[in-house]
């Protein structure tokens, strides 16, 4: 038996649910298949202490604001799971959980697509791939298994107690690496943090949260065509009430800062001497943002208190003035490594001519050249906020509109 649907949505996270809502609003029949549970990645691929990086007041899905007691607080992963589950109920999303799409190909001899799932085939005129912006953990092949260390990717890190006693090396200084390093440092661990390229931003400036500034300046909606060469998303944290990440402050609190890890031989890591450059690039991004915000405030005569202290820079710590180039794991007492080295995509199950040489989908604002095939939720799909929870609604509306127009034709 082959099941037929007009539109199949693959993935039951925020993106799949938002598309489902938009299709329901226009009366378009569809089905959502989710291999795990609704919001599975918020349940099983986030650490316990993670806080949503956006303040409660800014969190919303189409026609469904986030319920909260404190507008300026930051939600837990459990809060986000509850929100997404409530959303699925509210919009009566036709989701079937525990069903994986294993292969997607063209329907034989006809238009549309064939999805081979863990419970049988489904044919669809349209398919919306909503399987997430962060699908496959990337772990660089730097430490061969022979090294007796506990190592996990950030997606499987849970809490400090999970790690054996001893110092921890956190590799990567994006949102995950910075937040995990801080959590471990606060838990009393000796932390070595390998810092690479990052775009740190103020958590709050002149009395307003970064998310307020991004929205007021329209930067969260920067279209992909004006993205520029730097793909990095803002480095911020909502943990511990939310504060600006400054790696020099981390150093003052006892974190050992390192440059990028480039090689490993016999228990000794070779470290690039680039920590100074990485911090300088992070500072430049931060100061550039303050300049933009000040110019915006002046242009629009915003009545916001000046905050010159936000421009104060701590002196470089010794780790930066005289960078460590070799780190002996044993002598440093390092027993664990957390790879906060990012994610790649995993579209190997899509057997259609829609992926580029790196395996990434070719599309414009989520619409591919294969009629009826769409992507949503990817980083910079159409705008800066395409992969953010509160930003996915506009892309969902755009794709639903495209599907409706296609059927009218
Ligand atoms: C550590 C971390 C923190 C983040 N914090 C924030 C934040 O504070 N604010 C914010 O706005 N964004 C944040 N994000 C980014 C983004 O909001 C999340 O990644 C979010 O989960 C993306 O939602 P999604 O629906 O696009 O994809 P996902 O949540 O990844 O959902 C995709 C779903 O597809 C399912 N799936 C995958 N393959 C198949 C298949 N073949 N068949 C069936 N089902 C399949 C998966 O099980 C999953 O449930 C964070 C991301 C990470 C990694």
GROMACS .gro file of C-alpha atoms and ligand atoms in nm:
model
  462
    1UNK     CA    1   0.000   0.000   0.000
    2UNK     CA    2   0.133   0.341  -0.096
    3UNK     CA    3  -0.004   0.633   0.104
    4UNK     CA    4  -0.065   0.957  -0.091
    5UNK     CA    5  -0.050   1.308   0.049
    6UNK     CA    6  -0.044   1.646  -0.118
    7UNK     CA    7   0.244   1.777   0.094
    8UNK     CA    8   0.483   1.579   0.311
    9UNK     CA    9   0.683   1.762   0.577
   10UNK     CA   10   0.990   1.576   0.703
   11UNK     CA   11   1.078   1.676   1.061
   12UNK     CA   12   0.867   1.773   1.362
   13UNK     CA   13   1.073   2.057   1.508
   14UNK     CA   14   0.982   2.425   1.506
   15UNK     CA   15   1.030   2.455   1.129
   16UNK     CA   16   0.814   2.154   1.034
   17UNK     CA   17   0.540   2.264   1.275
   18UNK     CA   18   0.541   2.623   1.146
   19UNK     CA   19   0.497   2.500   0.788
   20UNK     CA   20   0.220   2.267   0.904
   21UNK     CA   21   0.039   2.562   1.062
   22UNK     CA   22   0.072   2.775   0.750
   23UNK     CA   23  -0.056   2.492   0.528
   24UNK     CA   24  -0.352   2.430   0.761
   25UNK     CA   25  -0.439   2.801   0.757
   26UNK     CA   26  -0.476   2.790   0.380
   27UNK     CA   27  -0.653   2.453   0.383
   28UNK     CA   28  -0.369   2.256   0.219
   29UNK     CA   29  -0.371   1.888   0.317
   30UNK     CA   30  -0.040   1.760   0.451
   31UNK     CA   31   0.136   1.513   0.680
   32UNK     CA   32   0.437   1.562   0.912
   33UNK     CA   33   0.669   1.267   0.969
   34UNK     CA   34   0.908   1.285   1.266
   35UNK     CA   35   1.155   1.006   1.334
   36UNK     CA   36   1.168   1.073   1.708
   37UNK     CA   37   0.934   1.289   1.915
   38UNK     CA   38   0.817   1.646   1.856
   39UNK     CA   39   1.113   1.879   1.927
   40UNK     CA   40   1.340   1.575   1.950
   41UNK     CA   41   1.662   1.772   1.928
   42UNK     CA   42   1.563   1.997   2.217
   43UNK     CA   43   1.498   1.678   2.416
   44UNK     CA   44   1.804   1.472   2.333
   45UNK     CA   45   2.074   1.689   2.177
   46UNK     CA   46   2.101   1.981   2.420
   47UNK     CA   47   2.280   1.988   2.754
   48UNK     CA   48   2.085   2.026   3.081
   49UNK     CA   49   2.210   2.375   3.171
   50UNK     CA   50   2.147   2.530   2.827
   51UNK     CA   51   1.931   2.838   2.830
   52UNK     CA   52   1.753   2.971   2.523
   53UNK     CA   53   1.960   3.260   2.395
   54UNK     CA   54   1.662   3.487   2.330
   55UNK     CA   55   1.469   3.658   2.613
   56UNK     CA   56   1.120   3.526   2.680
   57UNK     CA   57   0.945   3.837   2.546
   58UNK     CA   58   1.091   3.771   2.201
   59UNK     CA   59   1.002   3.401   2.174
   60UNK     CA   60   0.709   3.319   1.950
   61UNK     CA   61   0.581   3.096   1.675
   62UNK     CA   62   0.317   3.208   1.423
   63UNK     CA   63  -0.006   3.287   1.612
   64UNK     CA   64   0.141   3.143   1.933
   65UNK     CA   65   0.341   3.353   2.182
   66UNK     CA   66   0.562   3.190   2.443
   67UNK     CA   67   0.392   3.182   2.786
   68UNK     CA   68   0.619   3.319   3.059
   69UNK     CA   69   0.629   3.479   3.402
   70UNK     CA   70   0.937   3.695   3.340
   71UNK     CA   71   0.980   3.865   3.001
   72UNK     CA   72   1.355   3.917   3.048
   73UNK     CA   73   1.440   3.561   3.163
   74UNK     CA   74   1.575   3.285   2.937
   75UNK     CA   75   1.390   2.956   2.888
   76UNK     CA   76   1.527   2.609   2.958
   77UNK     CA   77   1.529   2.337   2.691
   78UNK     CA   78   1.240   2.174   2.879
   79UNK     CA   79   1.042   2.499   2.847
   80UNK     CA   80   1.106   2.498   2.472
   81UNK     CA   81   0.998   2.133   2.442
   82UNK     CA   82   0.676   2.216   2.631
   83UNK     CA   83   0.620   2.519   2.406
   84UNK     CA   84   0.667   2.323   2.083
   85UNK     CA   85   0.450   2.036   2.208
   86UNK     CA   86   0.175   2.282   2.305
   87UNK     CA   87   0.210   2.445   1.963
   88UNK     CA   88   0.162   2.111   1.786
   89UNK     CA   89  -0.158   2.060   1.990
   90UNK     CA   90  -0.277   2.417   1.934
   91UNK     CA   91  -0.244   2.392   1.556
   92UNK     CA   92  -0.363   2.028   1.551
   93UNK     CA   93  -0.058   1.938   1.344
   94UNK     CA   94  -0.100   1.603   1.166
   95UNK     CA   95   0.228   1.465   1.303
   96UNK     CA   96   0.321   1.099   1.311
   97UNK     CA   97   0.615   1.037   1.542
   98UNK     CA   98   0.862   0.751   1.533
   99UNK     CA   99   0.867   0.738   1.152
  100UNK     CA  100   1.189   0.805   0.965
  101UNK     CA  101   1.210   0.904   0.601
  102UNK     CA  102   1.498   0.690   0.473
  103UNK     CA  103   1.503   0.783   0.106
  104UNK     CA  104   1.344   1.054  -0.102
  105UNK     CA  105   1.334   1.016  -0.480
  106UNK     CA  106   1.122   1.107  -0.778
  107UNK     CA  107   0.797   0.919  -0.816
  108UNK     CA  108   0.835   0.667  -1.096
  109UNK     CA  109   0.669   0.766  -1.420
  110UNK     CA  110   0.495   1.067  -1.272
  111UNK     CA  111   0.525   1.401  -1.106
  112UNK     CA  112   0.602   1.433  -0.741
  113UNK     CA  113   0.809   1.238  -0.494
  114UNK     CA  114   0.837   0.899  -0.329
  115UNK     CA  115   0.939   0.891   0.036
  116UNK     CA  116   1.050   0.552   0.160
  117UNK     CA  117   0.985   0.552   0.532
  118UNK     CA  118   1.049   0.311   0.817
  119UNK     CA  119   0.684   0.198   0.789
  120UNK     CA  120   0.627   0.206   0.414
  121UNK     CA  121   0.613   0.434   0.109
  122UNK     CA  122   0.446   0.774   0.091
  123UNK     CA  123   0.389   0.965  -0.234
  124UNK     CA  124   0.364   1.343  -0.230
  125UNK     CA  125   0.328   1.628  -0.479
  126UNK     CA  126   0.535   1.848  -0.250
  127UNK     CA  127   0.799   1.771   0.010
  128UNK     CA  128   0.924   2.021   0.268
  129UNK     CA  129   1.251   1.911   0.427
  130UNK     CA  130   1.256   2.045   0.784
  131UNK     CA  131   1.525   1.824   0.935
  132UNK     CA  132   1.713   2.102   1.109
  133UNK     CA  133   2.006   2.337   1.065
  134UNK     CA  134   2.230   2.126   1.288
  135UNK     CA  135   2.206   1.764   1.178
  136UNK     CA  136   2.540   1.590   1.202
  137UNK     CA  137   2.797   1.663   1.475
  138UNK     CA  138   3.138   1.747   1.332
  139UNK     CA  139   3.434   1.606   1.525
  140UNK     CA  140   3.774   1.679   1.370
  141UNK     CA  141   3.994   1.369   1.344
  142UNK     CA  142   4.254   1.503   1.588
  143UNK     CA  143   4.256   1.259   1.876
  144UNK     CA  144   4.286   0.898   1.776
  145UNK     CA  145   4.098   0.647   1.987
  146UNK     CA  146   4.421   0.526   2.142
  147UNK     CA  147   4.428   0.833   2.367
  148UNK     CA  148   4.254   0.731   2.692
  149UNK     CA  149   4.025   1.030   2.719
  150UNK     CA  150   3.653   1.077   2.763
  151UNK     CA  151   3.540   1.276   2.462
  152UNK     CA  152   3.198   1.385   2.348
  153UNK     CA  153   3.053   1.629   2.100
  154UNK     CA  154   2.854   1.919   2.247
  155UNK     CA  155   2.534   1.749   2.123
  156UNK     CA  156   2.593   1.457   2.360
  157UNK     CA  157   2.739   1.656   2.651
  158UNK     CA  158   2.483   1.673   2.932
  159UNK     CA  159   2.633   1.806   3.259
  160UNK     CA  160   2.967   1.841   3.443
  161UNK     CA  161   2.893   1.525   3.650
  162UNK     CA  162   2.898   1.320   3.329
  163UNK     CA  163   3.274   1.378   3.298
  164UNK     CA  164   3.545   1.191   3.487
  165UNK     CA  165   3.740   1.389   3.747
  166UNK     CA  166   4.013   1.610   3.604
  167UNK     CA  167   4.061   1.905   3.376
  168UNK     CA  168   3.855   1.951   3.059
  169UNK     CA  169   3.954   2.070   2.715
  170UNK     CA  170   3.669   2.244   2.531
  171UNK     CA  171   3.747   2.280   2.161
  172UNK     CA  172   3.550   2.554   1.988
  173UNK     CA  173   3.425   2.895   2.096
  174UNK     CA  174   3.085   2.926   1.933
  175UNK     CA  175   2.769   2.945   2.141
  176UNK     CA  176   2.804   2.582   2.258
  177UNK     CA  177   3.176   2.590   2.342
  178UNK     CA  178   3.160   2.920   2.527
  179UNK     CA  179   2.858   2.819   2.732
  180UNK     CA  180   2.985   2.471   2.815
  181UNK     CA  181   3.327   2.611   2.915
  182UNK     CA  182   3.158   2.858   3.149
  183UNK     CA  183   2.935   2.587   3.299
  184UNK     CA  184   3.235   2.362   3.366
  185UNK     CA  185   3.440   2.647   3.511
  186UNK     CA  186   3.153   2.737   3.747
  187UNK     CA  187   3.132   2.369   3.847
  188UNK     CA  188   3.491   2.397   3.969
  189UNK     CA  189   3.663   2.225   3.676
  190UNK     CA  190   3.995   2.338   3.539
  191UNK     CA  191   3.899   2.433   3.181
  192UNK     CA  192   4.120   2.479   2.875
  193UNK     CA  193   3.926   2.655   2.600
  194UNK     CA  194   4.043   2.647   2.240
  195UNK     CA  195   3.915   2.971   2.086
  196UNK     CA  196   3.864   3.019   1.713
  197UNK     CA  197   3.676   3.265   1.496
  198UNK     CA  198   3.371   3.409   1.669
  199UNK     CA  199   3.140   3.713   1.653
  200UNK     CA  200   3.073   3.808   2.011
  201UNK     CA  201   2.798   4.058   2.081
  202UNK     CA  202   2.678   4.243   2.391
  203UNK     CA  203   2.399   4.064   2.577
  204UNK     CA  204   2.254   4.404   2.668
  205UNK     CA  205   2.351   4.754   2.566
  206UNK     CA  206   2.211   5.085   2.680
  207UNK     CA  207   1.939   4.905   2.872
  208UNK     CA  208   1.816   4.687   2.585
  209UNK     CA  209   1.878   4.323   2.501
  210UNK     CA  210   2.072   4.236   2.185
  211UNK     CA  211   1.756   4.080   2.039
  212UNK     CA  212   1.574   4.412   2.081
  213UNK     CA  213   1.857   4.593   1.900
  214UNK     CA  214   1.868   4.337   1.617
  215UNK     CA  215   1.494   4.372   1.564
  216UNK     CA  216   1.489   4.753   1.597
  217UNK     CA  217   1.770   4.785   1.343
  218UNK     CA  218   1.614   4.519   1.119
  219UNK     CA  219   1.939   4.321   1.130
  220UNK     CA  220   1.768   3.995   1.226
  221UNK     CA  221   1.603   4.010   0.886
  222UNK     CA  222   1.923   4.077   0.692
  223UNK     CA  223   1.858   3.894   0.364
  224UNK     CA  224   2.098   3.623   0.259
  225UNK     CA  225   2.213   3.835  -0.037
  226UNK     CA  226   2.356   4.090   0.211
  227UNK     CA  227   2.506   3.831   0.446
  228UNK     CA  228   2.867   3.917   0.373
  229UNK     CA  229   3.151   3.672   0.399
  230UNK     CA  230   3.118   3.602   0.773
  231UNK     CA  231   2.861   3.327   0.829
  232UNK     CA  232   2.904   3.318   1.207
  233UNK     CA  233   2.591   3.389   1.408
  234UNK     CA  234   2.607   3.619   1.716
  235UNK     CA  235   2.784   3.464   2.016
  236UNK     CA  236   2.557   3.521   2.317
  237UNK     CA  237   2.436   3.331   2.621
  238UNK     CA  238   2.114   3.320   2.820
  239UNK     CA  239   2.270   3.117   3.104
  240UNK     CA  240   2.305   3.263   3.455
  241UNK     CA  241   2.056   3.539   3.376
  242UNK     CA  242   2.226   3.622   3.046
  243UNK     CA  243   2.549   3.819   3.016
  244UNK     CA  244   2.802   3.926   2.755
  245UNK     CA  245   3.063   3.663   2.673
  246UNK     CA  246   3.415   3.799   2.709
  247UNK     CA  247   3.694   3.542   2.690
  248UNK     CA  248   3.929   3.773   2.882
  249UNK     CA  249   3.681   3.759   3.172
  250UNK     CA  250   3.685   3.380   3.141
  251UNK     CA  251   4.066   3.395   3.172
  252UNK     CA  252   4.038   3.610   3.487
  253UNK     CA  253   3.803   3.345   3.628
  254UNK     CA  254   4.060   3.074   3.567
  255UNK     CA  255   3.991   2.940   3.217
  256UNK     CA  256   4.312   2.870   3.022
  257UNK     CA  257   4.275   3.020   2.674
  258UNK     CA  258   4.429   2.847   2.374
  259UNK     CA  259   4.439   2.908   2.001
  260UNK     CA  260   4.300   2.655   1.757
  261UNK     CA  261   4.402   2.292   1.803
  262UNK     CA  262   4.579   2.191   1.481
  263UNK     CA  263   4.738   1.852   1.543
  264UNK     CA  264   4.804   1.580   1.797
  265UNK     CA  265   5.102   1.356   1.848
  266UNK     CA  266   5.160   1.111   2.132
  267UNK     CA  267   4.942   1.290   2.388
  268UNK     CA  268   5.063   1.639   2.299
  269UNK     CA  269   4.840   1.885   2.114
  270UNK     CA  270   4.986   2.135   1.876
  271UNK     CA  271   4.814   2.471   1.916
  272UNK     CA  272   4.810   2.757   1.664
  273UNK     CA  273   4.948   3.086   1.793
  274UNK     CA  274   4.630   3.267   1.684
  275UNK     CA  275   4.449   3.332   2.012
  276UNK     CA  276   4.537   3.705   1.997
  277UNK     CA  277   4.395   3.738   1.644
  278UNK     CA  278   4.078   3.548   1.735
  279UNK     CA  279   4.013   3.770   2.038
  280UNK     CA  280   4.085   4.081   1.833
  281UNK     CA  281   3.838   3.970   1.564
  282UNK     CA  282   3.576   3.901   1.833
  283UNK     CA  283   3.638   4.245   1.984
  284UNK     CA  284   3.609   4.410   1.643
  285UNK     CA  285   3.269   4.243   1.588
  286UNK     CA  286   3.157   4.354   1.935
  287UNK     CA  287   3.276   4.715   1.897
  288UNK     CA  288   3.135   4.731   1.545
  289UNK     CA  289   2.797   4.636   1.686
  290UNK     CA  290   2.815   4.905   1.956
  291UNK     CA  291   2.896   5.161   1.685
  292UNK     CA  292   2.598   5.047   1.477
  293UNK     CA  293   2.369   5.061   1.780
  294UNK     CA  294   2.491   5.411   1.875
  295UNK     CA  295   2.445   5.537   1.521
  296UNK     CA  296   2.095   5.387   1.512
  297UNK     CA  297   2.007   5.545   1.848
  298UNK     CA  298   2.132   5.885   1.731
  299UNK     CA  299   1.951   5.865   1.396
  300UNK     CA  300   1.619   5.775   1.558
  301UNK     CA  301   1.670   5.998   1.864
  302UNK     CA  302   1.618   5.701   2.096
  303UNK     CA  303   1.602   5.796   2.462
  304UNK     CA  304   1.841   5.531   2.592
  305UNK     CA  305   2.110   5.588   2.858
  306UNK     CA  306   2.467   5.604   2.728
  307UNK     CA  307   2.688   5.312   2.835
  308UNK     CA  308   3.056   5.397   2.782
  309UNK     CA  309   3.159   5.117   3.022
  310UNK     CA  310   3.052   4.864   2.757
  311UNK     CA  311   3.357   4.972   2.555
  312UNK     CA  312   3.609   4.897   2.830
  313UNK     CA  313   3.847   4.616   2.729
  314UNK     CA  314   4.033   4.403   2.980
  315UNK     CA  315   4.409   4.366   2.930
  316UNK     CA  316   4.521   4.054   2.746
  317UNK     CA  317   4.587   3.769   2.990
  318UNK     CA  318   4.926   3.590   2.989
  319UNK     CA  319   4.777   3.307   2.774
  320UNK     CA  320   4.724   3.562   2.500
  321UNK     CA  321   5.050   3.757   2.538
  322UNK     CA  322   5.253   3.436   2.534
  323UNK     CA  323   5.033   3.170   2.368
  324UNK     CA  324   5.067   2.803   2.455
  325UNK     CA  325   5.183   2.618   2.142
  326UNK     CA  326   5.199   2.266   2.284
  327UNK     CA  327   4.962   2.116   2.538
  328UNK     CA  328   5.059   1.788   2.704
  329UNK     CA  329   4.723   1.630   2.784
  330UNK     CA  330   4.858   1.402   3.059
  331UNK     CA  331   5.076   1.666   3.227
  332UNK     CA  332   4.781   1.912   3.219
  333UNK     CA  333   4.556   1.659   3.392
  334UNK     CA  334   4.306   1.669   3.106
  335UNK     CA  335   4.068   1.374   3.131
  336UNK     CA  336   3.789   1.493   2.899
  337UNK     CA  337   3.746   1.671   2.570
  338UNK     CA  338   3.425   1.841   2.458
  339UNK     CA  339   3.413   1.897   2.084
  340UNK     CA  340   3.213   2.214   2.029
  341UNK     CA  341   3.317   2.211   1.670
  342UNK     CA  342   2.986   2.257   1.498
  343UNK     CA  343   2.750   2.062   1.279
  344UNK     CA  344   2.718   1.965   0.917
  345UNK     CA  345   2.419   1.865   0.711
  346UNK     CA  346   2.313   1.510   0.646
  347UNK     CA  347   2.101   1.488   0.333
  348UNK     CA  348   2.239   1.154   0.215
  349UNK     CA  349   1.883   1.017   0.217
  350UNK     CA  350   1.777   1.265  -0.052
  351UNK     CA  351   1.826   1.091  -0.385
  352UNK     CA  352   1.747   1.392  -0.600
  353UNK     CA  353   1.966   1.632  -0.802
  354UNK     CA  354   1.934   1.914  -0.553
  355UNK     CA  355   2.256   1.897  -0.349
  356UNK     CA  356   2.583   2.073  -0.427
  357UNK     CA  357   2.931   1.921  -0.408
  358UNK     CA  358   2.935   1.973  -0.027
  359UNK     CA  359   2.602   1.794   0.007
  360UNK     CA  360   2.414   2.117   0.083
  361UNK     CA  361   2.082   2.193  -0.086
  362UNK     CA  362   2.073   2.443  -0.370
  363UNK     CA  363   1.772   2.670  -0.326
  364UNK     CA  364   1.650   3.026  -0.324
  365UNK     CA  365   1.477   3.119   0.002
  366UNK     CA  366   1.398   2.748   0.050
  367UNK     CA  367   1.254   2.691  -0.298
  368UNK     CA  368   1.455   2.446  -0.509
  369UNK     CA  369   1.462   2.407  -0.886
  370UNK     CA  370   1.280   2.075  -0.853
  371UNK     CA  371   0.912   2.176  -0.860
  372UNK     CA  372   0.753   2.085  -0.528
  373UNK     CA  373   1.073   2.036  -0.325
  374UNK     CA  374   1.144   2.281  -0.044
  375UNK     CA  375   1.382   2.328   0.249
  376UNK     CA  376   1.321   2.522   0.568
  377UNK     CA  377   1.501   2.596   0.895
  378UNK     CA  378   1.852   2.604   0.749
  379UNK     CA  379   2.100   2.869   0.856
  380UNK     CA  380   2.057   3.180   0.642
  381UNK     CA  381   1.784   3.009   0.436
  382UNK     CA  382   1.648   3.349   0.338
  383UNK     CA  383   1.753   3.576   0.625
  384UNK     CA  384   1.970   3.586   0.932
  385UNK     CA  385   1.686   3.464   1.156
  386UNK     CA  386   1.577   3.174   0.933
  387UNK     CA  387   1.722   2.915   1.172
  388UNK     CA  388   1.595   3.091   1.487
  389UNK     CA  389   1.275   2.975   1.653
  390UNK     CA  390   1.107   3.314   1.633
  391UNK     CA  391   1.223   3.369   1.275
  392UNK     CA  392   1.101   3.052   1.107
  393UNK     CA  393   0.740   3.169   1.065
  394UNK     CA  394   0.809   3.402   0.773
  395UNK     CA  395   0.990   3.134   0.575
  396UNK     CA  396   0.705   2.893   0.655
  397UNK     CA  397   0.450   3.143   0.522
  398UNK     CA  398   0.658   3.196   0.207
  399UNK     CA  399   0.682   2.823   0.132
  400UNK     CA  400   0.314   2.762   0.206
  401UNK     CA  401   0.227   3.046  -0.034
  402UNK     CA  402   0.450   2.890  -0.297
  403UNK     CA  403   0.280   2.553  -0.253
  404UNK     CA  404  -0.066   2.714  -0.283
  405UNK     CA  405   0.034   2.902  -0.599
  406UNK     CA  406   0.177   2.584  -0.750
  407UNK     CA  407  -0.150   2.401  -0.693
  408UNK     CA  408  -0.355   2.687  -0.838
  409UNK     CA  409  -0.143   2.663  -1.152
  410LIG     C1  410   2.302   2.412   2.116
  410LIG     C2  411   2.201   2.487   2.036
  410LIG     C3  412   2.135   2.594   2.093
  410LIG     C4  413   2.042   2.666   2.019
  410LIG     N1  414   1.981   2.771   2.079
  410LIG     C5  415   1.892   2.845   2.009
  410LIG     C6  416   1.826   2.955   2.070
  410LIG     O1  417   1.851   2.988   2.185
  410LIG     N2  418   1.737   3.025   1.996
  410LIG     C7  419   1.706   2.991   1.867
  410LIG     O2  420   1.621   3.056   1.806
  410LIG     N3  421   1.770   2.888   1.807
  410LIG     C8  422   1.860   2.816   1.874
  410LIG     N4  423   1.923   2.709   1.813
  410LIG     C9  424   1.901   2.691   1.669
  410LIG    C10  425   1.766   2.628   1.629
  410LIG     O3  426   1.660   2.701   1.682
  410LIG    C11  427   1.756   2.486   1.673
  410LIG     O4  428   1.860   2.414   1.613
  410LIG    C12  429   1.621   2.422   1.635
  410LIG     O5  430   1.618   2.293   1.689
  410LIG    C13  431   1.596   2.414   1.485
  410LIG     O6  432   1.464   2.372   1.462
  410LIG     P1  433   1.422   2.292   1.329
  410LIG     O7  434   1.279   2.258   1.339
  410LIG     O8  435   1.466   2.369   1.210
  410LIG     O9  436   1.511   2.163   1.333
  410LIG     P2  437   1.525   2.048   1.445
  410LIG    O10  438   1.487   2.097   1.579
  410LIG    O11  439   1.660   1.993   1.426
  410LIG    O12  440   1.412   1.945   1.400
  410LIG    C14  441   1.431   1.858   1.291
  410LIG    C15  442   1.355   1.731   1.321
  410LIG    O13  443   1.365   1.646   1.208
  410LIG    C16  444   1.372   1.512   1.253
  410LIG     N5  445   1.432   1.435   1.144
  410LIG    C17  446   1.558   1.445   1.095
  410LIG     N6  447   1.576   1.361   0.992
  410LIG    C18  448   1.459   1.296   0.973
  410LIG    C19  449   1.413   1.198   0.881
  410LIG     N7  450   1.494   1.150   0.785
  410LIG     N8  451   1.285   1.153   0.893
  410LIG    C20  452   1.202   1.201   0.988
  410LIG     N9  453   1.241   1.295   1.078
  410LIG    C21  454   1.367   1.343   1.070
  410LIG    C22  455   1.458   1.520   1.378
  410LIG    O14  456   1.434   1.413   1.465
  410LIG    C23  457   1.412   1.654   1.438
  410LIG    O15  458   1.313   1.639   1.537
  410LIG    C24  459   2.015   2.633   1.884
  410LIG    C25  460   2.082   2.525   1.827
  410LIG    C26  461   2.174   2.452   1.901
  410LIG    C27  462   2.245   2.336   1.837
   0.00000   0.00000   0.00000
